[in-house]
């Protein structure tokens, strides 16, 4: 997304007068453009979270890794999630499928607050890339919208043309873990001539949700192979933790 | 399906919410690991489990049971384990040994059928034998009831609450009308009752169900601080909750209006629903404010101006024009409101007002919403202050079987002036009671800080009075010269104005320690409490003078977890210290605890010296006294002047004390409040106590502490607000220490959102005048 498009986007950000989750009328003092009820009912990741993928674990949960991370390794170093998916699915739905691009402002702010000082541990922010023809068709890449704003808020470099998606992939929903991995195999690459943007860098990938991590693992793998010092990610929401005990 | 009769010998994992339990069970053939759902799993209980063997890839072979029932223990060993678990009142470890030693496998049958034979054991008299028998019977009944409720997904703790209310009739009462549980049993909500009704196959469209649902929703708002709910919101939410058409909800609301339960009103152009009591309270508060405002006052003879300059000179501080205005207007108006932050001279003004009123010979009552605030005002003004409840003579009425005020509209106070401080904490119900009792012609001076968190109870009394602009008021904004020395005061004002505070100024009292991540923040708090602060503030006692505050209850930095961690380092388990587990908490002798609800009937007596308490338990081993660090209670007795009654009633929400003794045999726990008031809690009352090493900012309202320590982290946006931070910071006297993320400190200051409360007082006040 070019600078011009981003400027245009600023113009179309409507004043936040409706809750981005339930659509209730709110006043401008509400943080994240959420009404009191939604802000209260969202499951925020401010308790115990998986040390690897960042998803919410119950306070009573034994152990430091979620069931899934306990069983399989990941290519990324560490993830941050802000919310449990089930509690904020309306926000993601509106943002991704109803064209509510202006949600990006709230989402980026939520991410910034989640990272707080940890933001200083990174050199650059990268969005999960979308297959270009698909992005043109949809008009925007939601990860790119959030990523640009998050980079501006944190003061980190923003890099949305280094990590690219080489082919279209099938929608992830409905696929099992193995099918997902197969689906994204070789789908990502570091753009030609961009190796310097990666080598020795501590990178933060931005995406909207985290489920099994196949996409983020695939991204992390190509970046690490290209010499990145570390690859972490932040997402708005992650699924609830898997099996307990 | 396989059945196993076994004893739970070790708990590996127990989730209190869904009751999922992993434990080691012992049967005749040996031990095995079992997994399944058991409410309140406790070692020593015997179960019949039905389930199947499963192979877990990490934990190996496990018996996974799908149902359980409690078995009466049948061997001497099992009986002893069961009795020693503390389930039976009057039986501790030693008594359990003695009983099983004497009666062996027959012990339980005997306790049930012929309890008097227990008197054969030395130390058990007829009275105690009867108590043990009764307690065992009750336990058995309870076990049956708990089993019955298991099928409805109601856990044993909730079943115990039901049993306390309905006794043997529990099952019948619930079958008849499960919704009555909501009113009768604390902690049973609409959703539990509804689940039971569903299982019992009751009609989902019944009026009783819809009305219960409406009440449930309405009270959720009231408990959250609102006095009403817009009807459209109520209808919509009730429709969703109950899955019934909105029209039938509306019909039921109208019926409830005719029954006198609810009030429908058109407020500022929209239909709103009040619980009747809250509607009446708001109306009354309006009427009374106007009554007091309009009454003719006896003019003041004193030379107010002269006194104002004189008192300024004497105290070494000149009153500002605004402060003089506050004093003058307090004399001229029937009702006057003074609001301002710390260091703006509210106490000086109160002193000047009292001085003038005393000179006039006007009898003046001074009160505050909490005992702690009242105590502080007594200390700073030298004028005896009491709680508002005490001023209004709150008492238990035998006739009505409830608490009432003796001072009412019919039996008003005999004061010519009333000053109430910490008015931000006064909710609509208390304001209503207070105003009723104030006679016309008396001056009412209301002092508070409207920027603090609002009252815990419903209403927005102080803010509404100020924003109505119908009650005369003054807002103090200037900080006193001396107060400017304190960074706590200066920074509190910064925060309140949305500016970032100045941190870590050398030699000052406002600090921020940067720590990243909740674990590191928690560890730093522990380390500060344990070693760094005691060194730096040698004159402060870390148990009494230091308070850890937190915005939240849950999570690593929530009050529940911080309490457990602070307890482990500040008052660790010891052979010498008796303990009592209650729910997920452990109370230990020496623990700092807080009363978490007002209990006006709870009796206290003035303690003598602490040595009289220890070692008088019947078995000796389970009742141990503890001394505080330097200077036991006896030394501190001298400090508590003015409290001379030998005994009294009433322990209030927010009162903090220390556990002096735990008596497992008699099922009681003794707490000492203010060093001299001894209160004995029955174990069944322990839900009124919480550990108080760390408390939520909401619970700390109205209290002040020498040292305040608070984590700064990514708290939920509803709580990470400017006025919560402001309230927390203004609790500190000597030092405020924040630990965590400066980013989040700034984010909290930027978040000036104040949670919406529906309150009609301001509109009602304006309406009252319009209608005249
Ligand atoms: Zn909402
Ligand atoms: Zn994980």
PDB file of C-alpha atoms in Angstrom, chain A residues 24 27 29-32 34-37 39-40 44-49 59-62 71 109 112-121 244-245, chain B residues 12-13 15-17 20 22 56-57 59 221 224 237 516 518 554-556 713-718 740-744 747 751-756:
ATOM      1  CA  UNK A  24     -23.683   0.292  20.064  1.00  0.00           C
ATOM      2  CA  UNK A  27     -18.713   8.427  23.096  1.00  0.00           C
ATOM      3  CA  UNK A  29     -13.656   8.682  25.522  1.00  0.00           C
ATOM      4  CA  UNK A  30     -13.986   4.911  25.052  1.00  0.00           C
ATOM      5  CA  UNK A  31     -10.603   3.297  24.514  1.00  0.00           C
ATOM      6  CA  UNK A  32     -10.245   1.180  21.378  1.00  0.00           C
ATOM      7  CA  UNK A  34     -15.334  -0.425  22.360  1.00  0.00           C
ATOM      8  CA  UNK A  35     -18.439   0.021  24.467  1.00  0.00           C
ATOM      9  CA  UNK A  36     -18.145  -0.730  28.195  1.00  0.00           C
ATOM     10  CA  UNK A  37     -19.918  -4.037  27.844  1.00  0.00           C
ATOM     11  CA  UNK A  39     -14.505  -4.070  26.726  1.00  0.00           C
ATOM     12  CA  UNK A  40     -15.530  -5.899  29.873  1.00  0.00           C
ATOM     13  CA  UNK A  44      -7.779  -9.799  27.307  1.00  0.00           C
ATOM     14  CA  UNK A  45      -4.374 -11.438  27.381  1.00  0.00           C
ATOM     15  CA  UNK A  46      -3.273  -9.917  30.644  1.00  0.00           C
ATOM     16  CA  UNK A  47      -3.080 -13.100  32.644  1.00  0.00           C
ATOM     17  CA  UNK A  48      -1.180 -16.248  31.969  1.00  0.00           C
ATOM     18  CA  UNK A  49      -0.275 -16.769  28.317  1.00  0.00           C
ATOM     19  CA  UNK A  59      -4.826 -18.764  35.544  1.00  0.00           C
ATOM     20  CA  UNK A  60      -5.187 -22.302  36.875  1.00  0.00           C
ATOM     21  CA  UNK A  61      -3.356 -23.792  33.909  1.00  0.00           C
ATOM     22  CA  UNK A  62      -0.425 -25.981  34.846  1.00  0.00           C
ATOM     23  CA  UNK A  71       3.579 -30.983  21.191  1.00  0.00           C
ATOM     24  CA  UNK A 109      -3.614   0.596  19.432  1.00  0.00           C
ATOM     25  CA  UNK A 112       0.752  -1.272  20.828  1.00  0.00           C
ATOM     26  CA  UNK A 113      -0.596  -1.501  24.382  1.00  0.00           C
ATOM     27  CA  UNK A 114       0.039  -5.229  24.414  1.00  0.00           C
ATOM     28  CA  UNK A 115       3.671  -4.765  23.394  1.00  0.00           C
ATOM     29  CA  UNK A 116       4.320  -1.667  25.508  1.00  0.00           C
ATOM     30  CA  UNK A 117       8.072  -1.450  26.140  1.00  0.00           C
ATOM     31  CA  UNK A 118       8.668  -4.778  24.406  1.00  0.00           C
ATOM     32  CA  UNK A 119       8.269  -2.901  21.112  1.00  0.00           C
ATOM     33  CA  UNK A 120      11.810  -1.644  21.538  1.00  0.00           C
ATOM     34  CA  UNK A 121      13.096  -5.201  21.107  1.00  0.00           C
ATOM     35  CA  UNK A 244      -5.646 -28.914  29.617  1.00  0.00           C
ATOM     36  CA  UNK A 245      -3.356 -31.272  31.585  1.00  0.00           C
TER      37      UNK A 245
ATOM     38  CA  UNK B  12      -2.229 -33.513  41.453  1.00  0.00           C
ATOM     39  CA  UNK B  13      -4.489 -31.010  39.750  1.00  0.00           C
ATOM     40  CA  UNK B  15      -9.620 -26.827  38.625  1.00  0.00           C
ATOM     41  CA  UNK B  16     -11.992 -24.997  40.941  1.00  0.00           C
ATOM     42  CA  UNK B  17     -14.138 -23.683  38.137  1.00  0.00           C
ATOM     43  CA  UNK B  20     -11.715 -31.263  36.826  1.00  0.00           C
ATOM     44  CA  UNK B  22      -6.393 -35.380  38.658  1.00  0.00           C
ATOM     45  CA  UNK B  56      -2.236 -40.772  28.188  1.00  0.00           C
ATOM     46  CA  UNK B  57       0.820 -40.142  26.020  1.00  0.00           C
ATOM     47  CA  UNK B  59       1.052 -39.312  32.002  1.00  0.00           C
ATOM     48  CA  UNK B 221     -26.680  -2.761  36.360  1.00  0.00           C
ATOM     49  CA  UNK B 224     -22.400  -2.058  38.731  1.00  0.00           C
ATOM     50  CA  UNK B 237     -30.913  -7.995  26.725  1.00  0.00           C
ATOM     51  CA  UNK B 516       9.088  -5.780  31.985  1.00  0.00           C
ATOM     52  CA  UNK B 518       4.207  -9.669  34.850  1.00  0.00           C
ATOM     53  CA  UNK B 554      -7.323 -12.174  38.593  1.00  0.00           C
ATOM     54  CA  UNK B 555      -4.004 -12.918  36.964  1.00  0.00           C
ATOM     55  CA  UNK B 556      -0.433 -12.939  38.243  1.00  0.00           C
ATOM     56  CA  UNK B 713       0.890  -3.552  33.569  1.00  0.00           C
ATOM     57  CA  UNK B 714      -1.478  -4.157  30.679  1.00  0.00           C
ATOM     58  CA  UNK B 715      -4.658  -4.191  32.737  1.00  0.00           C
ATOM     59  CA  UNK B 716      -8.065  -4.486  31.042  1.00  0.00           C
ATOM     60  CA  UNK B 717      -9.112  -1.161  29.501  1.00  0.00           C
ATOM     61  CA  UNK B 718     -12.163  -0.880  31.764  1.00  0.00           C
ATOM     62  CA  UNK B 740       6.269  -2.100  35.889  1.00  0.00           C
ATOM     63  CA  UNK B 741       5.798  -0.382  32.620  1.00  0.00           C
ATOM     64  CA  UNK B 742       6.015   3.367  32.214  1.00  0.00           C
ATOM     65  CA  UNK B 743       4.233   2.882  28.925  1.00  0.00           C
ATOM     66  CA  UNK B 744       1.197   1.553  30.753  1.00  0.00           C
ATOM     67  CA  UNK B 747      -1.649   4.784  28.847  1.00  0.00           C
ATOM     68  CA  UNK B 751      -7.510   6.814  29.367  1.00  0.00           C
ATOM     69  CA  UNK B 752      -9.879   9.345  30.894  1.00  0.00           C
ATOM     70  CA  UNK B 753     -12.894   7.214  30.181  1.00  0.00           C
ATOM     71  CA  UNK B 754     -15.201   7.050  33.153  1.00  0.00           C
ATOM     72  CA  UNK B 755     -17.430   4.049  33.130  1.00  0.00           C
ATOM     73  CA  UNK B 756     -20.982   5.041  32.412  1.00  0.00           C
TER      74      UNK B 756
END
